[in-house]
PDB file of C-alpha atoms and ligand atoms in Angstrom:
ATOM      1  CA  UNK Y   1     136.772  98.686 106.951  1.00 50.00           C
ATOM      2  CA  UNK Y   2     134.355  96.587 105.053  1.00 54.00           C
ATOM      3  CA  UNK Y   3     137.269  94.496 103.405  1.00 59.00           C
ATOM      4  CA  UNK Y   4     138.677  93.749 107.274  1.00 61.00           C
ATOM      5  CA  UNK Y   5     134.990  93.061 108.741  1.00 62.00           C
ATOM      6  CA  UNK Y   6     135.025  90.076 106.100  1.00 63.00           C
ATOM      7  CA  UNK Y   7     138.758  89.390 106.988  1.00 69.00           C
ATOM      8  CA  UNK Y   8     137.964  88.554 110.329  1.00 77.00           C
ATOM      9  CA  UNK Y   9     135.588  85.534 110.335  1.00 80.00           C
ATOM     10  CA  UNK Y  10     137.635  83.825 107.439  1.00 84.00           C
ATOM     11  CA  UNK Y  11     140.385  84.377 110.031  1.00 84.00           C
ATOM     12  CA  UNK Y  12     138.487  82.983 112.370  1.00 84.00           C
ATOM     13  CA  UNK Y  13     137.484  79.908 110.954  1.00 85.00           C
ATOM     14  CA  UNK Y  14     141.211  78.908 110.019  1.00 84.00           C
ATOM     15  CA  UNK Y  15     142.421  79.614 113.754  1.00 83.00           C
ATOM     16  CA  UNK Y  16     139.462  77.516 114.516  1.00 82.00           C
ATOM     17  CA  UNK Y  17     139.935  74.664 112.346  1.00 83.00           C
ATOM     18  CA  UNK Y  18     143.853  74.776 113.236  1.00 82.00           C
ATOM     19  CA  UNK Y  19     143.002  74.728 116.840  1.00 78.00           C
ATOM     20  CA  UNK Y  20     140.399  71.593 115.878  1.00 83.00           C
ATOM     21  CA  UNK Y  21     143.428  69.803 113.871  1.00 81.00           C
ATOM     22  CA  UNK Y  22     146.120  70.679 116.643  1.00 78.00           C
ATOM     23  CA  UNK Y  23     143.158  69.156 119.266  1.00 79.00           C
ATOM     24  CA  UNK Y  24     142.197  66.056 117.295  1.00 80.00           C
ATOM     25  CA  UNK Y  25     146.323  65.274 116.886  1.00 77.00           C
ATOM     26  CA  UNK Y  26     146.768  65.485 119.778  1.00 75.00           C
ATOM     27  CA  UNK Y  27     143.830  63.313 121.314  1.00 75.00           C
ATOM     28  CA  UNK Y  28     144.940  60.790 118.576  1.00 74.00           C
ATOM     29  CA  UNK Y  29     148.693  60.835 120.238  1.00 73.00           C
ATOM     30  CA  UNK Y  30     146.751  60.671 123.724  1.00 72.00           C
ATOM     31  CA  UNK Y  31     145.017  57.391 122.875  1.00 73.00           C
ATOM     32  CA  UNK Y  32     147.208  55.294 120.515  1.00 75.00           C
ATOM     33  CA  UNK Y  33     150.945  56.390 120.623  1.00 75.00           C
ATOM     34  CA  UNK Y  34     152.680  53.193 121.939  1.00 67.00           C
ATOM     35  CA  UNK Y  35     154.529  55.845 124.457  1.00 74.00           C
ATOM     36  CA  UNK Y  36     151.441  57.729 125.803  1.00 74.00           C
ATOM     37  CA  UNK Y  37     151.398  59.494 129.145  1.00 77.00           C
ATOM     38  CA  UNK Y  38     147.915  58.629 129.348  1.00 91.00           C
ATOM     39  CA  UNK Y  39     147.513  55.845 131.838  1.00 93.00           C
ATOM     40  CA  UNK Y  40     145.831  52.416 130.922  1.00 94.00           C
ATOM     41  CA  UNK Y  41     142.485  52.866 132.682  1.00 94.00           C
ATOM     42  CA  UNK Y  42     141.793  56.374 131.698  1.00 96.00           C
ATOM     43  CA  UNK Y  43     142.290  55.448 128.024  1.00 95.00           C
ATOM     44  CA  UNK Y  44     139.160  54.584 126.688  1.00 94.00           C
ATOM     45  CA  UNK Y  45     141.042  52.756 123.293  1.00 94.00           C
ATOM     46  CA  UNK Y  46     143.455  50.743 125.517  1.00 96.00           C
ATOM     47  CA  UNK Y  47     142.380  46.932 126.724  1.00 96.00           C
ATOM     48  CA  UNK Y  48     140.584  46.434 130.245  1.00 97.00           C
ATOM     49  CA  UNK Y  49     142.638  45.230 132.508  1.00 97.00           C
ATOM     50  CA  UNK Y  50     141.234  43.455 135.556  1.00 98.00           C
ATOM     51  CA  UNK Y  51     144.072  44.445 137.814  1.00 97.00           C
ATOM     52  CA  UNK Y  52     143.952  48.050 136.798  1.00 97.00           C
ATOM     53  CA  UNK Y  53     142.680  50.555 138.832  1.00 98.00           C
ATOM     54  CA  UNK Y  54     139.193  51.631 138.777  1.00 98.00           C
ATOM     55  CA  UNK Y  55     138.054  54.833 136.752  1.00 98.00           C
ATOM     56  CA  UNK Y  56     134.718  56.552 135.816  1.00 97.00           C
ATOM     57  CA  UNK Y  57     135.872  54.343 131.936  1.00 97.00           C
ATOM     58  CA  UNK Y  58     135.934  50.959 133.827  1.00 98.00           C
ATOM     59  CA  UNK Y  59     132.224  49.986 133.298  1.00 97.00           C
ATOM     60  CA  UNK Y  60     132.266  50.684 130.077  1.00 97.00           C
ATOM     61  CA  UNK Y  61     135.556  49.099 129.231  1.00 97.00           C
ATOM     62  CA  UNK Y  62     133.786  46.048 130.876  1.00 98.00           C
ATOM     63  CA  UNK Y  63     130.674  46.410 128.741  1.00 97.00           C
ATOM     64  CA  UNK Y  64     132.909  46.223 125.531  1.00 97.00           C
ATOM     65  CA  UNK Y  65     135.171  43.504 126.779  1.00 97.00           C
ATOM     66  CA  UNK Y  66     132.338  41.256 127.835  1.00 97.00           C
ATOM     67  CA  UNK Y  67     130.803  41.666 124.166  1.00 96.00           C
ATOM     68  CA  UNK Y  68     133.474  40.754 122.321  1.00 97.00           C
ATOM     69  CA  UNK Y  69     134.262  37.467 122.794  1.00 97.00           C
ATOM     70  CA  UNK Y  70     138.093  37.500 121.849  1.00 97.00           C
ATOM     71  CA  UNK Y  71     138.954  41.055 123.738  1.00 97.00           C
ATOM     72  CA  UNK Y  72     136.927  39.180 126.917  1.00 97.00           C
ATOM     73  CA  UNK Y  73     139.080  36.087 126.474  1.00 97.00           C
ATOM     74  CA  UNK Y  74     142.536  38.399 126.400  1.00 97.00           C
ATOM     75  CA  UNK Y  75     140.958  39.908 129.677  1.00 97.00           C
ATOM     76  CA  UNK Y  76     140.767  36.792 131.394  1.00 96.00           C
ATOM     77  CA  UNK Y  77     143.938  35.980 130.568  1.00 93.00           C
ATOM     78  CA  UNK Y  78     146.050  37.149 133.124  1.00 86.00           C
ATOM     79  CA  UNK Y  79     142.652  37.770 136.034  1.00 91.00           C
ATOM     80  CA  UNK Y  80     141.679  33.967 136.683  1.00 93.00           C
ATOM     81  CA  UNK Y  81     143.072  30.441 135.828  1.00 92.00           C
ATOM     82  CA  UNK Y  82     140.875  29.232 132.634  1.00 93.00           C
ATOM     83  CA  UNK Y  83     140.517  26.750 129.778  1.00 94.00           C
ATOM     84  CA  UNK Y  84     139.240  27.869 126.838  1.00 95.00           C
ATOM     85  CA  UNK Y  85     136.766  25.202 125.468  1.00 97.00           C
ATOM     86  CA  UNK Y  86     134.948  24.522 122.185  1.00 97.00           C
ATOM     87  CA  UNK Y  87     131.276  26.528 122.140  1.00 97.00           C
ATOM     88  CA  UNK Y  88     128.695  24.216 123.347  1.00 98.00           C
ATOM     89  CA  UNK Y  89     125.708  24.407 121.165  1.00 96.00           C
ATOM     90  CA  UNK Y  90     122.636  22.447 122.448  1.00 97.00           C
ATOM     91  CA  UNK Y  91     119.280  24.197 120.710  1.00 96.00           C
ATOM     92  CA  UNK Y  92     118.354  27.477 120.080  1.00 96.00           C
ATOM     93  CA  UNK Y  93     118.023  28.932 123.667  1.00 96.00           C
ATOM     94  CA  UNK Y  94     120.500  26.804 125.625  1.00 98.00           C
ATOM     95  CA  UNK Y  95     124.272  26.386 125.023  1.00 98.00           C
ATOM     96  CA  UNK Y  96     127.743  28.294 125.875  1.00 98.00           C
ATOM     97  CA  UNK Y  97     128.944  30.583 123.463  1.00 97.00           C
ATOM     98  CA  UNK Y  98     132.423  31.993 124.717  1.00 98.00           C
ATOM     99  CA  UNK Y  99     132.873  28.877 126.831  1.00 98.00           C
ATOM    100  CA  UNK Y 100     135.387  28.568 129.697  1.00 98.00           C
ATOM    101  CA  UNK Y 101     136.140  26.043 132.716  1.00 98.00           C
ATOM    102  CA  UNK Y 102     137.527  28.248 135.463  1.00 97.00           C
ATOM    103  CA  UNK Y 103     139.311  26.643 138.271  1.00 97.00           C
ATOM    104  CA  UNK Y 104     140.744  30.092 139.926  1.00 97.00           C
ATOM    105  CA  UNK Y 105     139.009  33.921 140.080  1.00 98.00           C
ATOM    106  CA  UNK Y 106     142.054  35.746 140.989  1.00 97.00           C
ATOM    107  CA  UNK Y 107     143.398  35.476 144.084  1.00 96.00           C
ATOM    108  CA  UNK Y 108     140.445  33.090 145.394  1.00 98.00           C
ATOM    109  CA  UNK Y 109     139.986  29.654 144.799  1.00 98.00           C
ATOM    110  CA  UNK Y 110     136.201  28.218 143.070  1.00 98.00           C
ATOM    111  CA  UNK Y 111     135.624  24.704 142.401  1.00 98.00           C
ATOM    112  CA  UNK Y 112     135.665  24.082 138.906  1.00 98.00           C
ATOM    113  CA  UNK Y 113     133.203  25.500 136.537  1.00 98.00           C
ATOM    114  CA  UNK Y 114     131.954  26.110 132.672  1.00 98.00           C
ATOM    115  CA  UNK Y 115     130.867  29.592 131.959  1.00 98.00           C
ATOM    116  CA  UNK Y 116     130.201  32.008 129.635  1.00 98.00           C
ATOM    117  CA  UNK Y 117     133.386  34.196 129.101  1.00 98.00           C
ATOM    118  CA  UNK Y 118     131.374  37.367 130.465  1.00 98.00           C
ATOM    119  CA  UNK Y 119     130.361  35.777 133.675  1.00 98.00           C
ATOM    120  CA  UNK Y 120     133.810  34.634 134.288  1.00 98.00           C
ATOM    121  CA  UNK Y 121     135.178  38.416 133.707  1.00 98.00           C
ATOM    122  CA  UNK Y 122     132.424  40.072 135.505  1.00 98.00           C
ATOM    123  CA  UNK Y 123     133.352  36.908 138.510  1.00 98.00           C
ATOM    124  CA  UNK Y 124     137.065  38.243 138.015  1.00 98.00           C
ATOM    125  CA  UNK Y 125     136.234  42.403 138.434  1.00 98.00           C
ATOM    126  CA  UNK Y 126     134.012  41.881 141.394  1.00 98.00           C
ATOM    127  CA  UNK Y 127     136.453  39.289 143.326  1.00 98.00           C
ATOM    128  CA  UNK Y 128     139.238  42.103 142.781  1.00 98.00           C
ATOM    129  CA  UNK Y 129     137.180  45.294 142.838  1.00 98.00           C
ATOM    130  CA  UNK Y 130     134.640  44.163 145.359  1.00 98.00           C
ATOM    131  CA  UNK Y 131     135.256  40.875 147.131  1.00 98.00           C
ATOM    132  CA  UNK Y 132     139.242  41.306 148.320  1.00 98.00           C
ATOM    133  CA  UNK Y 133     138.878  45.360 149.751  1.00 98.00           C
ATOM    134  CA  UNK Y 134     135.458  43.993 151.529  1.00 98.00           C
ATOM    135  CA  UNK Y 135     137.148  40.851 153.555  1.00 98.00           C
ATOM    136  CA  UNK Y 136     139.753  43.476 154.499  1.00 98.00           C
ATOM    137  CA  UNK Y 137     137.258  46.312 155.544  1.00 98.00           C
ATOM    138  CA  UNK Y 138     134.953  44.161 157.435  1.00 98.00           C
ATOM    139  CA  UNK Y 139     136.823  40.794 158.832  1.00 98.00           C
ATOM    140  CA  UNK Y 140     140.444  41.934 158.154  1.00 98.00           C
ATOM    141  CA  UNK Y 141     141.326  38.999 156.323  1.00 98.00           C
ATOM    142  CA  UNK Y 142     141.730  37.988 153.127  1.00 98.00           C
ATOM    143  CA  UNK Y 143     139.169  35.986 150.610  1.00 98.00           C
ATOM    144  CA  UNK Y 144     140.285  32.739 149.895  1.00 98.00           C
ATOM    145  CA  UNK Y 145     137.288  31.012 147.806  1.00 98.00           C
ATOM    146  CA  UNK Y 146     134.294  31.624 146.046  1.00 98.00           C
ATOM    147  CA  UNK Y 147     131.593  28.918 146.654  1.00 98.00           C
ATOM    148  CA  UNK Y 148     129.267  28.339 143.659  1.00 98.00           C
ATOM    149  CA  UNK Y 149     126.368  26.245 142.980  1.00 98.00           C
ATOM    150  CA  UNK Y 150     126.322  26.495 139.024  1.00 98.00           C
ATOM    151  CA  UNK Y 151     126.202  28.523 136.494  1.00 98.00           C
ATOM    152  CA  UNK Y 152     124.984  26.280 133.228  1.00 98.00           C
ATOM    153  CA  UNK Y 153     121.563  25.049 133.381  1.00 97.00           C
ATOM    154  CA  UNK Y 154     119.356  24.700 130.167  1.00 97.00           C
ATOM    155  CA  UNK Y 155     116.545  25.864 131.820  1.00 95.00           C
ATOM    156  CA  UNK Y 156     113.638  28.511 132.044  1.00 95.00           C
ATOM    157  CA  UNK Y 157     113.276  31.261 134.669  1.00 92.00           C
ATOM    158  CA  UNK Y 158     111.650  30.116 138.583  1.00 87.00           C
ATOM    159  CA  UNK Y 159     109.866  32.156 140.082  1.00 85.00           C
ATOM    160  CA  UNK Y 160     107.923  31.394 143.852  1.00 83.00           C
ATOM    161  CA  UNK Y 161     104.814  30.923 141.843  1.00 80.00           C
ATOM    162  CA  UNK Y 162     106.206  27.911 139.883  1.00 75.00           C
ATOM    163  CA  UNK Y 163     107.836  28.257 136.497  1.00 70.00           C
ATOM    164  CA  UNK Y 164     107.902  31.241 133.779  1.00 73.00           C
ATOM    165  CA  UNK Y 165     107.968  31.124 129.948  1.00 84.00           C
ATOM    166  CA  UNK Y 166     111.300  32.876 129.622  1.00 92.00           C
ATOM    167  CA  UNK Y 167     114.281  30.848 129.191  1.00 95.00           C
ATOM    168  CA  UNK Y 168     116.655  32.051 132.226  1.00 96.00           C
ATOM    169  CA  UNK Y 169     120.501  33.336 131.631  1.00 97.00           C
ATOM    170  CA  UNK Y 170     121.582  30.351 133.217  1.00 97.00           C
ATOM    171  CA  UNK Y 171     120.358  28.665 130.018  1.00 98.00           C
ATOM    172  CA  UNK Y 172     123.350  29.966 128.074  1.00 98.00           C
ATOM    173  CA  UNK Y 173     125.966  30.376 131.257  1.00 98.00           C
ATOM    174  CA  UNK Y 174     125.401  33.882 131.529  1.00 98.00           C
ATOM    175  CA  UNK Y 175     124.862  33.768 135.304  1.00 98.00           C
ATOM    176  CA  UNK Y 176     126.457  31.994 137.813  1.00 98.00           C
ATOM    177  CA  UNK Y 177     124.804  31.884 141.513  1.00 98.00           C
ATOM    178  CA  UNK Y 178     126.918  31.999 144.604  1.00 98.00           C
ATOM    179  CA  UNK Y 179     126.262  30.749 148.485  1.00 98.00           C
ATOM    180  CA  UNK Y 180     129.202  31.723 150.480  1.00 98.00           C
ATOM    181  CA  UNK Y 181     132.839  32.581 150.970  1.00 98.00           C
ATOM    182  CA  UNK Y 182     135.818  31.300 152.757  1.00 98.00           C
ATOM    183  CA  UNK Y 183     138.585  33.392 154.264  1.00 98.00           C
ATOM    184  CA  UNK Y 184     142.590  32.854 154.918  1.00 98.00           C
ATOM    185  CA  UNK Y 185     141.886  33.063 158.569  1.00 97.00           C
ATOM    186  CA  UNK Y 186     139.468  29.436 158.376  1.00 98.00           C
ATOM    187  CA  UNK Y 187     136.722  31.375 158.530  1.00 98.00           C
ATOM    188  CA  UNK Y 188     133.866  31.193 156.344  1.00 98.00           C
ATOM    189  CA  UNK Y 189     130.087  32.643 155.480  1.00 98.00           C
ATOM    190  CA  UNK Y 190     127.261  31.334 153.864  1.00 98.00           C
ATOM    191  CA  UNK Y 191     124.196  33.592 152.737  1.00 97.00           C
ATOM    192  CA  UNK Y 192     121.858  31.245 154.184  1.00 96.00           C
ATOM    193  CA  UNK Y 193     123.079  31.768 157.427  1.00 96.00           C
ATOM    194  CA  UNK Y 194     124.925  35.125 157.910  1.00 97.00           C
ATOM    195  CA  UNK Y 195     122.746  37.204 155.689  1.00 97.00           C
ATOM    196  CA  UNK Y 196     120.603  38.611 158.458  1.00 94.00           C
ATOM    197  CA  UNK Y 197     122.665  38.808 161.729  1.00 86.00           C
ATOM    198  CA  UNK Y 198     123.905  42.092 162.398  1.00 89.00           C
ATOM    199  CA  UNK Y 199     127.819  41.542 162.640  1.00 96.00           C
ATOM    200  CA  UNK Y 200     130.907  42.038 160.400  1.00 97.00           C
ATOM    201  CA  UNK Y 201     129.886  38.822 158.359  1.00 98.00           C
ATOM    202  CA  UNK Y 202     126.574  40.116 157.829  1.00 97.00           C
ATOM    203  CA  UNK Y 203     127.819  43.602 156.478  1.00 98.00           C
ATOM    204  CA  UNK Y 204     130.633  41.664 154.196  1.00 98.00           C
ATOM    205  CA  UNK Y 205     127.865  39.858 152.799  1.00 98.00           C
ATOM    206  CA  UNK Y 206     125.919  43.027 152.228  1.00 97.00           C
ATOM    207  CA  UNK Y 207     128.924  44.738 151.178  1.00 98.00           C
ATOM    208  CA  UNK Y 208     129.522  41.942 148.492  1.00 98.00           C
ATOM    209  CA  UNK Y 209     125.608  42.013 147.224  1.00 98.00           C
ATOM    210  CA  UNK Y 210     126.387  45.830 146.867  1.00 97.00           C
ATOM    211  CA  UNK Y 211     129.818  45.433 144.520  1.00 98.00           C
ATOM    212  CA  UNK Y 212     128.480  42.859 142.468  1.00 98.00           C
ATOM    213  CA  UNK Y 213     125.500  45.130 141.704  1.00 97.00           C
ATOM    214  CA  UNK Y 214     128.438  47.376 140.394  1.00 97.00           C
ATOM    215  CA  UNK Y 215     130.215  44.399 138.158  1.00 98.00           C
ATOM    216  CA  UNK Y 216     126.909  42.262 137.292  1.00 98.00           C
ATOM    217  CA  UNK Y 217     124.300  43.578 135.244  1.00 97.00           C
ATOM    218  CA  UNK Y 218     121.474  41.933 137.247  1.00 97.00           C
ATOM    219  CA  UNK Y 219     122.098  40.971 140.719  1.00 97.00           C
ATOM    220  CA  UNK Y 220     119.346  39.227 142.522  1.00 96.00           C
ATOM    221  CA  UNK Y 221     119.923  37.704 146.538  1.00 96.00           C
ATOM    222  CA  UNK Y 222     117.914  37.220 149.478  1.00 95.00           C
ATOM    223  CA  UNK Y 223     116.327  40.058 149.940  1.00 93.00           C
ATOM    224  CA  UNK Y 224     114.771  40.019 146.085  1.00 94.00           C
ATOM    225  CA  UNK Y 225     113.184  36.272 147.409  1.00 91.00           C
ATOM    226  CA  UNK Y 226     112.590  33.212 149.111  1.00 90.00           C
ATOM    227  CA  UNK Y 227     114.372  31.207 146.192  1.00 91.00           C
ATOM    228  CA  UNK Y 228     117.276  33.485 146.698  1.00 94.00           C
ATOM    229  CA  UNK Y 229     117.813  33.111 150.504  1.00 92.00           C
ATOM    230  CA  UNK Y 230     121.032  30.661 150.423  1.00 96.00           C
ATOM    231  CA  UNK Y 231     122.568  32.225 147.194  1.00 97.00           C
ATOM    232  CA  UNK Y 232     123.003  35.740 144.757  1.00 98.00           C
ATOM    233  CA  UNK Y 233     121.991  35.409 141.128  1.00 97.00           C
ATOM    234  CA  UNK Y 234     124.718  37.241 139.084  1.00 98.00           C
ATOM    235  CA  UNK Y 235     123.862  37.978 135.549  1.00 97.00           C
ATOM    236  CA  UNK Y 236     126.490  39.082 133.148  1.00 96.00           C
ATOM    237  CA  UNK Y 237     123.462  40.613 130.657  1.00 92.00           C
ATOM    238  CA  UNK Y 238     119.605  41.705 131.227  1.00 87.00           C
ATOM    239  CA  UNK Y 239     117.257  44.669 133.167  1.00 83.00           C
ATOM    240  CA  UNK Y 240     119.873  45.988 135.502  1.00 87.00           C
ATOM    241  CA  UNK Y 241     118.236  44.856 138.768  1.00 91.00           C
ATOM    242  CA  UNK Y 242     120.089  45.546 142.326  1.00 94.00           C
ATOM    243  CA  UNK Y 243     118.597  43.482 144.994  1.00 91.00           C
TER     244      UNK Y 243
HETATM  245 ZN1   ZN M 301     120.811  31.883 139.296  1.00 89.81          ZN
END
């Protein structure tokens, strides 16, 4: 009796550790095996894809993607047209470090551009993710162009007071800040002007504030201020703000 009482746990502990090795093989198989059931976007060790569908993984994917400057360029690859450009290295706060010039998000035109390699991919998951389901929900159209007003600018942060000491993400293309969008049908909407009526342009624009607060870190538009009345502040890094 004694003999099998001390039996069992050692028993125990190699069903355990066989069910832990059978487990962790299988999870292994799961993730890397060239052949794996396992789709793309609920694999956490497989690339983010821009295209792919969205899953409870996808912000994290885009967290790592956007941090690593040669995974970010491989996403941008086949989500926007793009350059790849030398870094531009000005001082110690201002310069781009995973420099692009993007001349297409998508499916949607934007006039040409240099940006930080993270603002163009978070740019790329909104205008699929956000942008494109939002012209169909609310105008039944589709999104033709982004309209931008920069997104390098060696400078420090406004605010409606005057100026702050902090050097702003803009300083190293980490934000880019948009006034409007242009539709298939001719159509088009500006912040400045459709933000506050009450119609389907108004609640697209609201609609698109509210995605890019999911594919920005930091979105900032006219209801945060007065300096943001005619455009949204995306930031691709910083405190996580949603206004
Ligand atoms: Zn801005």
């Amino acid at each position: 009796m004694t003999g099998e009482r001390k039996r069992r746990p050692a028993l125990r502990r190699a069903a355990f550790l066989i069910w832990i090795g059978v487990v962790g093989v299988g999870a292994y198989q799961a993730l890397f095996h060239p052949e794996t059931p396992l789709p793309r976007h609920w694999n956490p060790a497989a690339p983010l894809v821009v295209s792919d569908p969205v899953t409870p993984l996808t912000g994290w994917k885009l967290r790592r993607t956007a941090g690593d400057p040669m995974a970010c360029l491989a996403a941008l690859d086949d989500a926007v047209e793009a350059r790849m450009l030398p870094p531009l290295v000005v001082d110690v706060n201002c310069g781009i470090g995973t420099r692009v010039r993007l001349t297409q998000v998508g499916q949607s035109g934007i006039a040409p551009i240099e940006t930080d390699c993270s603002t163009a991919l978070r740019l790329s998951m909104w205008e699929q993710h956000g942008l494109r389901p939002a012209a169909r929900d609310h105008l039944g159209t589709d999104l033709s162009e982004i309209r931008q007003i920069g997104s390098y600018n060696c400078r420090r942060i406004r605010t409606p007071g005057g100026g702050s000491g902090r050097w702003s993400t803009h300083a190293t293309a980490e934000a880019i800040d948009i006034t409007g969008f242009a539709f298939s049908d001719g159509s088009s909407l500006s912040l400045l002007q459709d933000w506050s009526g009450e119609g389907p342009g108004a609640a697209f624009l609201r609609a698109a504030r509210d995605s890019a607060c999911t594919w920005f870190v930091t979105t900032l538009g006219p209801d945060f201020n007065r300096l943001h009345a005619d455009h949204f502040h995306l930031q691709a890094r910083g405190w996580g703000r949603c206004s």
